[in-house]
Structures are given as C-alpha cells and as structure tokens.
Short mmCIF file of C-alpha atoms in Angstrom, two decimals:
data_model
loop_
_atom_site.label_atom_id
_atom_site.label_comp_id
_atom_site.label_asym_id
_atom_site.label_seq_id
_atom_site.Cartn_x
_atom_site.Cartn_y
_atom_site.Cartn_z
CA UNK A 1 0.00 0.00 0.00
CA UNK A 2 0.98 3.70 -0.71
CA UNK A 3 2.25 5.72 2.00
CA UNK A 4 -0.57 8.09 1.23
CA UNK A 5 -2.89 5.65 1.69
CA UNK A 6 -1.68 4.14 5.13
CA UNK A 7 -1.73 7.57 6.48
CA UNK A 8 -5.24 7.93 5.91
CA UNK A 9 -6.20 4.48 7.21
CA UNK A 10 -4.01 4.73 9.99
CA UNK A 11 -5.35 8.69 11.68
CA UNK A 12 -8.85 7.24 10.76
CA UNK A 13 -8.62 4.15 13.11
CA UNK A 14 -7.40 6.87 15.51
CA UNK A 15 -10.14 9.38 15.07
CA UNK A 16 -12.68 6.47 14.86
CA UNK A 17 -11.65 5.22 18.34
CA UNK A 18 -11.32 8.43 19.39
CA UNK A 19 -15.12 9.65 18.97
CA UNK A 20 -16.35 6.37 19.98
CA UNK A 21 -15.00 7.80 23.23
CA UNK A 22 -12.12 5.36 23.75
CA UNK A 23 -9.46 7.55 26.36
CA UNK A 24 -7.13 8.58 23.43
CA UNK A 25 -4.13 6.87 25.15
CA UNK A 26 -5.50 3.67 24.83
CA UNK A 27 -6.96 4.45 21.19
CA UNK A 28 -2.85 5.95 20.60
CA UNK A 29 -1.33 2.62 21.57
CA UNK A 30 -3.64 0.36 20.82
CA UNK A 31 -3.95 1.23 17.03
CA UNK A 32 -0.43 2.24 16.79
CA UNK A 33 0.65 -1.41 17.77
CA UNK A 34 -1.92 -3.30 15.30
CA UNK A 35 -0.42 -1.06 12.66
CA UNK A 36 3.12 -2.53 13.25
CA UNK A 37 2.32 -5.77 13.48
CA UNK A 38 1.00 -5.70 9.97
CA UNK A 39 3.41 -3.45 9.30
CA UNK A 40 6.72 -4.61 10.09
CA UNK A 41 5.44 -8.35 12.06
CA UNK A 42 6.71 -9.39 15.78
CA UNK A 43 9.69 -6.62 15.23
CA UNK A 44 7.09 -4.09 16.05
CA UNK A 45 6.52 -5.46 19.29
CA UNK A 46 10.20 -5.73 20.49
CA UNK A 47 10.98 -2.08 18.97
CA UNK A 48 8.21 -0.55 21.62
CA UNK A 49 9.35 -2.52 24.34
CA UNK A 50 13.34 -1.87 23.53
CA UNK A 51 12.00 1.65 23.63
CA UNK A 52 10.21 1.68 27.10
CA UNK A 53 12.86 -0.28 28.82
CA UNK A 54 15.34 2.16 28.01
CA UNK A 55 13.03 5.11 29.01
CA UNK A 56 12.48 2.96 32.02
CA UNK A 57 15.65 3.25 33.09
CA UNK A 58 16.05 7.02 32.79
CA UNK A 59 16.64 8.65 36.27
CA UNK A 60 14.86 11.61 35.23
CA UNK A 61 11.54 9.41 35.16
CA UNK A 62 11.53 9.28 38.62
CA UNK A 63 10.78 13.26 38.70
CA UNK A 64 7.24 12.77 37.78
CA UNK A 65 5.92 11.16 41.16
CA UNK A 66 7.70 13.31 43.75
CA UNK A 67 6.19 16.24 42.22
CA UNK A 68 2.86 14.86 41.53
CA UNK A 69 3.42 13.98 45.57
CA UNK A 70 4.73 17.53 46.32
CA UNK A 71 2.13 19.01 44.41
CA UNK A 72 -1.03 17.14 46.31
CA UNK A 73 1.19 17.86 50.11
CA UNK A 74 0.92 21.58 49.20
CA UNK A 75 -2.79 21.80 48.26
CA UNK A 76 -3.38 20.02 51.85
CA UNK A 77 -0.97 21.84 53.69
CA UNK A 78 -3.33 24.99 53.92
CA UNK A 79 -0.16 27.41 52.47
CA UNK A 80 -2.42 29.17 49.79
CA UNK A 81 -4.94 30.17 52.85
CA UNK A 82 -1.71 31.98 54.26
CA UNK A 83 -0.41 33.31 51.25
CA UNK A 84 -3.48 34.77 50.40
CA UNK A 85 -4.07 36.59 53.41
CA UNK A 86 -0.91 38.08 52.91
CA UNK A 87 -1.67 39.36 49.18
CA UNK A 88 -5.24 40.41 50.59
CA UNK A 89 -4.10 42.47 53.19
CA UNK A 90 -0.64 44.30 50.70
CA UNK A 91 -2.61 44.29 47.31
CA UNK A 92 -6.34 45.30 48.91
CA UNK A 93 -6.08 48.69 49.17
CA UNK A 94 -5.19 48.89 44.93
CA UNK A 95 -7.80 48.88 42.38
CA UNK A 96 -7.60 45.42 40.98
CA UNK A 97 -5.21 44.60 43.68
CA UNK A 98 -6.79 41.66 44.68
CA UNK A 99 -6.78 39.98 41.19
CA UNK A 100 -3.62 41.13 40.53
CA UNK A 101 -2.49 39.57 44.58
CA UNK A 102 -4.69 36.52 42.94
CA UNK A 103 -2.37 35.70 39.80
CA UNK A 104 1.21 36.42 42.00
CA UNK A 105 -0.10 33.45 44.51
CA UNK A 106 -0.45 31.93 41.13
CA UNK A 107 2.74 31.80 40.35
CA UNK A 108 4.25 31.21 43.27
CA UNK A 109 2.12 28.15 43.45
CA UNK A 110 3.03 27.08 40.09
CA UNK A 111 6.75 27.33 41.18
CA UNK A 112 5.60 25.12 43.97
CA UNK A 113 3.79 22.31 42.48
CA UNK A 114 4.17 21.29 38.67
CA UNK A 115 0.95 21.36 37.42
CA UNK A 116 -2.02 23.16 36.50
CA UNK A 117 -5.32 22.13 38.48
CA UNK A 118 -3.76 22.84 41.94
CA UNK A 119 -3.74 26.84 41.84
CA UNK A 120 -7.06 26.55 40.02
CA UNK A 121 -8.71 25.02 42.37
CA UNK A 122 -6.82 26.68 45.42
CA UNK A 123 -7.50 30.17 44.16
CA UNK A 124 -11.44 29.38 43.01
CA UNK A 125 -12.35 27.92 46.69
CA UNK A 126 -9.99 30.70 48.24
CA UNK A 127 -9.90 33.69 46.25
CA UNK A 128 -12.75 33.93 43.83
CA UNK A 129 -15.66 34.35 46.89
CA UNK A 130 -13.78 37.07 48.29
CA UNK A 131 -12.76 39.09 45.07
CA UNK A 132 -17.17 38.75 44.35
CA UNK A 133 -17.75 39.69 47.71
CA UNK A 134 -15.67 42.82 47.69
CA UNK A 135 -17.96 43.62 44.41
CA UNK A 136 -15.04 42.61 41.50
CA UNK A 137 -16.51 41.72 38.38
CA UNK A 138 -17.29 37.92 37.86
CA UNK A 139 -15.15 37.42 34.67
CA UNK A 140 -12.41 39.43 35.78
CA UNK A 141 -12.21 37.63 38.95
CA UNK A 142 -12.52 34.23 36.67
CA UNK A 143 -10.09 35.14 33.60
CA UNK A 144 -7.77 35.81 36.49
CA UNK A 145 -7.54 32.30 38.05
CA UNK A 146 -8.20 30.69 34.89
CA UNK A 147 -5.02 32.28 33.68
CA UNK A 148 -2.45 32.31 36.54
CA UNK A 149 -3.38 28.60 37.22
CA UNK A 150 -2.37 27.37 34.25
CA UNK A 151 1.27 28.62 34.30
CA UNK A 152 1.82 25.34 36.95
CA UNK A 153 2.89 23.04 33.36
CA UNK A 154 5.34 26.55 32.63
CA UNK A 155 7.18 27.94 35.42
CA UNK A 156 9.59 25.53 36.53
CA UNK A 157 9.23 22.72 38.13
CA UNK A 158 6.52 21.84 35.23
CA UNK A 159 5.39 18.16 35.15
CA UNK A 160 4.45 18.42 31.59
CA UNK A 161 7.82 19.95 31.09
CA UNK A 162 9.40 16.26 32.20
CA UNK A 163 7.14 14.53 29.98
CA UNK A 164 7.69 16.73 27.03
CA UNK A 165 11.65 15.86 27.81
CA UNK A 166 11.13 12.20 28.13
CA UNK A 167 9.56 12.22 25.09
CA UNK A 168 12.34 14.29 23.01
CA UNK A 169 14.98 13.41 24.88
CA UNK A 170 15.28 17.56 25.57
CA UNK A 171 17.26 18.57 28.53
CA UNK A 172 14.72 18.77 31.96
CA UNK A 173 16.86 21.36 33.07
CA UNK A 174 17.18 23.73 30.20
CA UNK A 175 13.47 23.14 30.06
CA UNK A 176 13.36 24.37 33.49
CA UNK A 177 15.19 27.30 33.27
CA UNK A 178 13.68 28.42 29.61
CA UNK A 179 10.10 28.52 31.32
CA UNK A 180 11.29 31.30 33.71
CA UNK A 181 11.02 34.29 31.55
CA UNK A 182 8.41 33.46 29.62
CA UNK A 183 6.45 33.01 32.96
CA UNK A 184 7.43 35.68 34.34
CA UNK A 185 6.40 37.69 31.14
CA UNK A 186 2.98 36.24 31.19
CA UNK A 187 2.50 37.53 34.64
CA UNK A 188 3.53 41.32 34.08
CA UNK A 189 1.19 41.04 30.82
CA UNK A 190 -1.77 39.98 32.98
CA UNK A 191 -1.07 42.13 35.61
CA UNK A 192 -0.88 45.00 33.28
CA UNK A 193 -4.43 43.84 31.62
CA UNK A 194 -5.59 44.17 35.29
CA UNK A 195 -4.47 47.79 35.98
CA UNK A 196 -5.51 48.94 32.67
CA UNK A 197 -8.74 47.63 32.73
CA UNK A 198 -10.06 48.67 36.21
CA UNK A 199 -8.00 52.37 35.40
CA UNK A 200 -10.91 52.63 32.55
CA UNK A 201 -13.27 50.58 34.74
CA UNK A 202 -12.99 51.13 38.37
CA UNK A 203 -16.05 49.22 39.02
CA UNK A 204 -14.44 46.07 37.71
CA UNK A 205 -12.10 45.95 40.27
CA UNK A 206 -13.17 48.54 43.16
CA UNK A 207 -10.61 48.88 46.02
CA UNK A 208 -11.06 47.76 49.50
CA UNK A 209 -12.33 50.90 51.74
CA UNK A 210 -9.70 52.94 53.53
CA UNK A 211 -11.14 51.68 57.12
CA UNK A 212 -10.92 47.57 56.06
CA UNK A 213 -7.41 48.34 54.86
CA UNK A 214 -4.21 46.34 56.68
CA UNK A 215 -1.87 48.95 58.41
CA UNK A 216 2.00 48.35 57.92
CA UNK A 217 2.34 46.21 61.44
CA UNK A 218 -0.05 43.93 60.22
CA UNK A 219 1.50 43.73 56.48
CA UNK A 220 4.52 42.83 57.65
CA UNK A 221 3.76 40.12 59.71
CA UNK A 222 1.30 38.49 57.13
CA UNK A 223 4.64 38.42 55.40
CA UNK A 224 5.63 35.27 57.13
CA UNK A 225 3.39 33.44 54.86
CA UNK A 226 5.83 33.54 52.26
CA UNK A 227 8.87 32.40 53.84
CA UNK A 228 7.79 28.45 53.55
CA UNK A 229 6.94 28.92 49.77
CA UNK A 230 10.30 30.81 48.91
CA UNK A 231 12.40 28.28 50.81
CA UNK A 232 10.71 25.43 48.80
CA UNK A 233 11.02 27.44 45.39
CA UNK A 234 14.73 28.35 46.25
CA UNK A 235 15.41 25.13 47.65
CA UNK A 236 14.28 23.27 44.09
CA UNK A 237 15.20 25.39 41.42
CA UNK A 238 18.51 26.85 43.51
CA UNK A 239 19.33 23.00 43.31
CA UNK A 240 19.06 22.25 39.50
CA UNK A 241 20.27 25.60 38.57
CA UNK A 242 23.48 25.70 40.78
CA UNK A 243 23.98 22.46 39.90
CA UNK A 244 23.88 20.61 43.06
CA UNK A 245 20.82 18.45 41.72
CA UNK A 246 19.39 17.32 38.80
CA UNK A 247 15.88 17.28 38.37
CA UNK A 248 14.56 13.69 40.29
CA UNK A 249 17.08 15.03 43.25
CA UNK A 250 15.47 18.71 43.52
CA UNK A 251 12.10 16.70 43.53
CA UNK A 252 12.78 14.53 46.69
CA UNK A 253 14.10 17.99 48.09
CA UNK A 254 10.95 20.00 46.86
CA UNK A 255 8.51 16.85 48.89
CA UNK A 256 10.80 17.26 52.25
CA UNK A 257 10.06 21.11 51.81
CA UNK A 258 6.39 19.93 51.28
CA UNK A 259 6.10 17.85 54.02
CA UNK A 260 7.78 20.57 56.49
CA UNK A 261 5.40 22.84 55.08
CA UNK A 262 2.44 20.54 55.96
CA UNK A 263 3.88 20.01 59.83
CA UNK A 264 4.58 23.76 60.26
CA UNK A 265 0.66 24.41 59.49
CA UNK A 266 -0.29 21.29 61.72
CA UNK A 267 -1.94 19.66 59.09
CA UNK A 268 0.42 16.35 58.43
CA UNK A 269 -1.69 13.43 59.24
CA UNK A 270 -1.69 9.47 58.03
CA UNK A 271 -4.64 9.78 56.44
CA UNK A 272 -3.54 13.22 54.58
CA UNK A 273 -0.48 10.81 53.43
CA UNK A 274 -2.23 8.08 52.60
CA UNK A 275 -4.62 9.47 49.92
CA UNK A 276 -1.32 12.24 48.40
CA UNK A 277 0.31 8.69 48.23
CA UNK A 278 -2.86 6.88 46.61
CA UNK A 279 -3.73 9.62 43.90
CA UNK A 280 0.23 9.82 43.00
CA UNK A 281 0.11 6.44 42.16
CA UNK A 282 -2.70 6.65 40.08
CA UNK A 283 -1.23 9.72 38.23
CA UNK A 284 1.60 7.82 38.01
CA UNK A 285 0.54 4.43 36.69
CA UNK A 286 -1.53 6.73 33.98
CA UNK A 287 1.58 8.16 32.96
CA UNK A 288 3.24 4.80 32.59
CA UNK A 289 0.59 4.34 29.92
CA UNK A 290 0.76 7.47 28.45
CA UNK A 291 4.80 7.26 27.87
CA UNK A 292 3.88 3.17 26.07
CA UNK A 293 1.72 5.24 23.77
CA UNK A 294 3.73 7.40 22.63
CA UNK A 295 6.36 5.06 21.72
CA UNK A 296 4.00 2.80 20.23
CA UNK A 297 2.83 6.09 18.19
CA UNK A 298 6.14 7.20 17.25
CA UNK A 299 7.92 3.48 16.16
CA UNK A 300 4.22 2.99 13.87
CA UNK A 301 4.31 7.12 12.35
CA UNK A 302 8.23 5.89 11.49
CA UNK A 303 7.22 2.37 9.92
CA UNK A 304 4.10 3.75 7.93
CA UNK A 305 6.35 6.60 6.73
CA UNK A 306 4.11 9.20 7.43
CA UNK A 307 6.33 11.26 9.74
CA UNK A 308 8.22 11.75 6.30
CA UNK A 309 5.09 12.45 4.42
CA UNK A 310 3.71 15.12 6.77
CA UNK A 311 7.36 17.00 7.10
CA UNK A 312 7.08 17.07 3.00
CA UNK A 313 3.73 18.30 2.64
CA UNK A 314 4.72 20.64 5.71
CA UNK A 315 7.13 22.49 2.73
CA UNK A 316 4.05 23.63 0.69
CA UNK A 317 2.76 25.92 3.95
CA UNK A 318 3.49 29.23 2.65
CA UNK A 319 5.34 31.85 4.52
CA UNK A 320 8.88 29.62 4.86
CA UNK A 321 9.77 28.69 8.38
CA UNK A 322 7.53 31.44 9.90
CA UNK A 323 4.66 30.17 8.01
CA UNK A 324 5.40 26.43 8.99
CA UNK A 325 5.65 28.15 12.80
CA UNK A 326 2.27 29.82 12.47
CA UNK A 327 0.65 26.71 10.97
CA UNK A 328 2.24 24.71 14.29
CA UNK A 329 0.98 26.96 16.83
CA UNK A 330 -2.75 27.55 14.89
CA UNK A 331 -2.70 23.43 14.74
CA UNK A 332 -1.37 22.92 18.56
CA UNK A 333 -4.57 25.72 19.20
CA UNK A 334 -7.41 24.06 17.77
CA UNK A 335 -6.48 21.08 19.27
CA UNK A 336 -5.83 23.05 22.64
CA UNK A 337 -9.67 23.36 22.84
CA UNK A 338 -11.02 19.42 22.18
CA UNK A 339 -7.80 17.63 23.49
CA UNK A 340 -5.94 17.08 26.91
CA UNK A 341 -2.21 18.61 26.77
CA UNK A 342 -0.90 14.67 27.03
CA UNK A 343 -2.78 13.77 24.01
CA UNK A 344 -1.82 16.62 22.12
CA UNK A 345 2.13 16.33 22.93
CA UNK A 346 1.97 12.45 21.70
CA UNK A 347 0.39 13.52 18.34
CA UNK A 348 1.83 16.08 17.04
CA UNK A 349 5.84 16.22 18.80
CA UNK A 350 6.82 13.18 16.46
CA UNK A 351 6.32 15.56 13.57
CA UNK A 352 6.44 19.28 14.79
CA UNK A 353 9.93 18.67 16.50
CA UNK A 354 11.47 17.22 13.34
CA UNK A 355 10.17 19.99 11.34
CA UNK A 356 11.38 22.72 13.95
CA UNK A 357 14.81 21.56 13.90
CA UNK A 358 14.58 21.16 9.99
CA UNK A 359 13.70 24.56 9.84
CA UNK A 360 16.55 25.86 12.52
CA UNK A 361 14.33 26.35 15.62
CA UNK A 362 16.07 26.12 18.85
CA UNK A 363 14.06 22.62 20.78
CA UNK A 364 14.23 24.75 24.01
CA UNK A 365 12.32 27.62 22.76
CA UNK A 366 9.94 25.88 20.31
CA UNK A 367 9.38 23.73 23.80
CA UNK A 368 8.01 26.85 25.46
CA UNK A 369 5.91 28.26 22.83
CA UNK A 370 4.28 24.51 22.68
CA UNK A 371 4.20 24.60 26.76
CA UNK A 372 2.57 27.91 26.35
CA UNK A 373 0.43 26.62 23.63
CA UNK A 374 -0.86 23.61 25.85
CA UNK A 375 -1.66 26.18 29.16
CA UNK A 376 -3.96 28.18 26.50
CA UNK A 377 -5.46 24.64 25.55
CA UNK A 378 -6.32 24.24 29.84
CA UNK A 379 -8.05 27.64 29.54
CA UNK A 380 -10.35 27.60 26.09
CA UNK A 381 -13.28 26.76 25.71
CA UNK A 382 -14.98 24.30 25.37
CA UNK A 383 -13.15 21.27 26.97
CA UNK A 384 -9.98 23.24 28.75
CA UNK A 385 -9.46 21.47 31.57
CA UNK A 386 -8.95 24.35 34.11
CA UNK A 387 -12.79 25.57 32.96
CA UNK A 388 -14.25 23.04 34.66
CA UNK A 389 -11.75 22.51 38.00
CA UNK A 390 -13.55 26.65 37.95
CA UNK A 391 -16.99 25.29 37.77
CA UNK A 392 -16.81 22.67 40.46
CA UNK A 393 -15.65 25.54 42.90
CA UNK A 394 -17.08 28.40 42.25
CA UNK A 395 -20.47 29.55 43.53
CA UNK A 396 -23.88 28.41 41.74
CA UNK A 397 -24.49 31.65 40.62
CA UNK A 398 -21.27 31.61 38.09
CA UNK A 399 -22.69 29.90 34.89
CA UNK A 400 -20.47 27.89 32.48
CA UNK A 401 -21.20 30.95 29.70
CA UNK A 402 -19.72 33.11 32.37
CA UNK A 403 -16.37 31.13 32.53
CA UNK A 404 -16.32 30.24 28.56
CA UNK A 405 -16.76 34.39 28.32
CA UNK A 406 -14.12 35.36 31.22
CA UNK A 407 -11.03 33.79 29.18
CA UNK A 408 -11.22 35.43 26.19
CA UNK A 409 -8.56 38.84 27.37
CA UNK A 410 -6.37 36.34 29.37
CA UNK A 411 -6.04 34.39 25.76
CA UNK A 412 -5.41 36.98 23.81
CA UNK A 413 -2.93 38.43 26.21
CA UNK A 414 -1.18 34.65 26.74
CA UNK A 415 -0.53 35.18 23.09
CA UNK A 416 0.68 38.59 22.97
CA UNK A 417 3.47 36.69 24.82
CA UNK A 418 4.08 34.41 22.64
CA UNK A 419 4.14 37.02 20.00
CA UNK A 420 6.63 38.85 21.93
CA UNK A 421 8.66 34.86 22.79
CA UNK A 422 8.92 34.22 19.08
CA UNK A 423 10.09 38.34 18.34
CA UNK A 424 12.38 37.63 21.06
CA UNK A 425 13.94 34.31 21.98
CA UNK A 426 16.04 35.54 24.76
CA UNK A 427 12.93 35.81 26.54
CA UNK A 428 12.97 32.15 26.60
CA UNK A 429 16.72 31.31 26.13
CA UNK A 430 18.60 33.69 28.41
CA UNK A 431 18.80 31.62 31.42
CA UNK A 432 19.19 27.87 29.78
CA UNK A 433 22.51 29.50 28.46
CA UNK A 434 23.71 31.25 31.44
CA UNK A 435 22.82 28.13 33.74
CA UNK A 436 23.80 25.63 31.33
CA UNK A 437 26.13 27.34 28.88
#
C-alpha cells in the first residue's frame, strides 16, 4: 500500500476510536501497535518494548511522582490560605489589587507544584468568593484564576515539562530554566491587563475601603506566609540551577520542603499521606501508559512513513519557516480546545519537532511556545481542563457561559506573549545559556 494511503487508514482508526470515546491513550497505543504488526510483524513489538525499557531506566523518570506527591502535600498543607491573606491584606487597598495579589499566589504556586489544576482550584475555593464579595466583576475575577493557574505546566518545576523531555529526549533542566522568563512575562502582561482595565473601569475591580485596609504592622507580619513557599522554590530550582541536583534530586528535596510545610501548618496526618500517596500512584501508573503510547505512536508514524510524508507536505505551507511556525501553533490551538495537553504532545511532537529543527528552531524555545500553547489549551473553551476545575468551585451563581466568556482577554494576552517569545527568543533562552552554557 501507498504511504498516502496508510496515512489515511491509519489517523482514521485513531479518530474512529477516538469519537467512539475510547481515552485517546489507549486508542494511541492500541492502534499504533496493530499497525506494526501488519506493518513490520513481531519486530514491532520488540521495537516498543526496547524503547520503554530504556526510558524505564532514565533517572529523570523518577521526577514525575515526587512532584505529583509535592504538588497534592501543598494543596493540603493549607499554604495558599496563608499566602493569600498576605496578598489580601498588601494588594487590597489597589484597584484590581486583589486579582492582581490573585495571579502572583499563582505563580508562586506554580513554582511550587508542577501542574495546572492545583492553583485553580486553590485560588477558586480561596480567592474567587472574596474578590465577588468585595464587588469585582465575575469574569475578571474568573479570567484571572483561569489564567495564573495554568502557568503550573510553565514555570519551573513543570510536570508536563518532564514529559515533554522524556519524550524528546530535551534537557529537563534547560526546560526548566527556559520557562522562567516566559512566565514571568505572562504575569507582568496579565497584571498589566488588570491595571488597565479597572484604570478605565474602576467598578471592575473597586478597592477595598480605607477603614478595612491592613496597616503596615499587620503587612509585615502576614509576610511570614511567604517564607515556607520561597524556601521550597529556592530550595528546588537553587538545586538544578546551581547544579547541586538534577531534576529527580530537587524533587525529593521539593517533597521534604512539602512535608515541612504541611507540619509547620499542623496539618500532616496518616490519612492526609495516605490518599497524596494513593492519587500519585494513580497519576503515576496513567503516565506509565501514556509514555507506552507514545512510543508505540512514534515506532508505527516511522514504519508507515508518514512522519516523512507530513514533514514534506509541511514544505508547501506558505510563509517559509515562519509560516510552517504559524501553521504549528494555529494546529497545537485548535487542538488546545477538544484535546488534553498529554494527548496533544503524543500527536503532534513526532512531527512538529522534526520539522522545527529542519527549519533551525532552537528545541528549548519551540518547547516553550508549545508549553505555552498547551496552558492556552487548559483555559479555552470548550473542553480546557482548568474551565471546569472553575466550575466545580465556584459559587452556583457563576454559569459555564460566564467562565467560557471570562477567558477570552487572558487568551489573547497569553498570546501577545508568545508574540513577543517568538520576536524575542532571549525571553525564553537567556537563562538555559547562562545556567547551562
């Protein structure tokens, strides 16, 4: 059979499976391993497994658990309560302050845990019932958290950011350190939205009343709050980026700093343990899966020969490189808003990455503009993940039109940075060559 025609046959299994509701893991592996059995016979089978043992064996697999575990000891540990106070009483007194105080927590939480859901869900039980109380508009108050909590998979250290170097055999690290910029940028972009928008429309984000204000005594005490949070941040990242570490060592060091934090605030108990423990092993296990998929996936797009055929027909995009870019980022997009990140990552890196690199793009920073691309894929409508961790937390009177409507600034501002990434890649590249050379 022609390549053409095995192409075809082979992403319509995968889209058949895949709106028959099959989890698209399963669908990825499953059909990817029939195909190279007929393909290429028992070889096929020894090729995937060749391929998992040796990713078995890689230390920096190991990452993945402790900061799932560090992650789930944080949410527990009742640190966002305290940080938020904190930002409540400094940022209150500042039109918008409190969303602004919102999106900061935000980012210290994503340099805290790794992923996405936990400041979403953190800042919608926490944050969002105050900000409507104090009379903030709904979708500000939403766009906010729906934004800041989905720079956990980019500001270092980044779960996805493991995965997506497991699965291009990328450096962690330089992963690690290219997401600092970047995240930082996205921050000072939102922030700015913030100001601008309750400077034209003070009712959007009112201030808190001179008499409910915090005076400097209390502000700096509520400072305290941070200290636990800035030790674990400094104590991971300081680690890989001074080279004392690498990336599985910072993680034991980031759940020690978890568990401290958890003891400090009096809330380490067995139980607490037992289910962190229980749901990283299920996020775990699922990732076992998802890394046998992708090989699977990537040994049957070699075989079939349509990795080859897509990176040809990828030379009639027009625009050169910056067209074949565009086309990348408008493709990783669309499917930002029907597919998890995961799923994404496992069908389109075995051809986007080759074409990158064929084109001259630096892995690192095409890494964080797909990273970025995947956090605006948690936040669009309508199956972003981090929409509905906002609708199970927020109160009834927040409809699902009012979160689909809230994102729409925050995306267009996520890609003004990547507009500004891609116009400059020092944004993104800076520190992997200080740290790393």
């Amino acid at each position: 059979m022609s390549v053409e025609f095995l192409t075809l046959l082979f992403f319509g299994a995968l889209l058949l499976f895949v709106l028959l509701g099959t989890p698209l893991v399963f669908v990825l592996g499953g059909v990817s391993v029939i195909f190279l059995y007929f393909e290429l016979g028992s070889i096929g089978f020894y090729l995937v497994s060749n391929k998992m043992w040796e990713t078995m064996s890689n230390p920096t697999l190991m990452a993945i658990p402790l900061f799932v575990f560090m992650a789930t000891l944080l949410e527990k540990s009742g640190v966002a309560g305290d940080l938020y106070d904190m930002m409540h009483k400094w940022f209150g007194g500042l039109r918008g302050g409190l969303a602004i105080g919102t999106v900061m927590i935000c980012v210290i939480f994503a340099a805290m845990s790794g992923i996405s859901g936990a400041a979403v869900v953190t800042m919608g039980t926490i944050a969002l019932p105050k900000m409507l109380e104090r009379g903030y508009d709904k979708k500000l108050a939403l766009g906010a958290i729906n934004a800041g909590g989905g720079w956990g998979i980019l500001i270092p250290p980044s779960i996805l950011m493991v995965l997506f170097a497991l699965l291009t055999e990328i450096s962690a690290g330089r992963l690690f350190a290219a997401g600092i910029g970047p995240g930082l940028l996205l921050f000072v972009l939102v922030s700015i939205y913030i100001v601008l928008r309750c400077l034209i429309q003070p009712e959007m984000g009112p201030a808190l009343p001179r008499h409910q204000r915090a005076d400097w005594p209390e502000k700096f005490r509520a400072l305290r709050a941070v200290i636990l949070p800035i030790l674990i941040v400094l104590s991971v990242l300081g680690a890989i980026f001074g080279g004392f570490a690498t990336p599985t060592e910072a993680a034991a060091i980031g759940v020690f700093g978890a568990l401290v934090a958890t003891l400090v605030n009096r809330q380490l108990r067995a139980a607490m343990l037992f289910d962190a423990a229980v749901s990283t092993l299920r996020l775990t296990a699922m990732i076992m899966w998802i890394l046998f998929a992708a090989h699977a996936f990537s040994t049957a797009y070699t075989a079939l020969g349509a990795q080859t055929l897509i990176e040809h027909l990828m030379t009639y995009v027009p625009g050169g490189k910056w067209g074949a870019l565009a086309f990348m980022l408008g493709v990783l997009f669309l499917f930002g808003m029907v597919l998890d990140p995961v799923g994404i990552m496992l069908i389109t890196l075995p051809v986007f990455l080759p074409v990158a690199r064929a084109y001259g793009f630096d892995p690192i920073w095409f890494g964080i503009l797909f990273i970025i691309m995947m956090e605006v894929g948690y936040m669009t409508p309508p199956f972003g993940f981090n929409l509905f961790y906002l609708r199970g937390v927020a109160p009834p009177d927040v409809t699902m039109a009012d979160i689909y409507q809230s994102v729409i600034p925050y995306v267009l501002v996520t890609l003004l940075g990547v507009l500004l990434i891609i116009l400059f890649p020092e944004i993104a590249l800076y520190l992997p060559r200080l740290f790393y050379g």
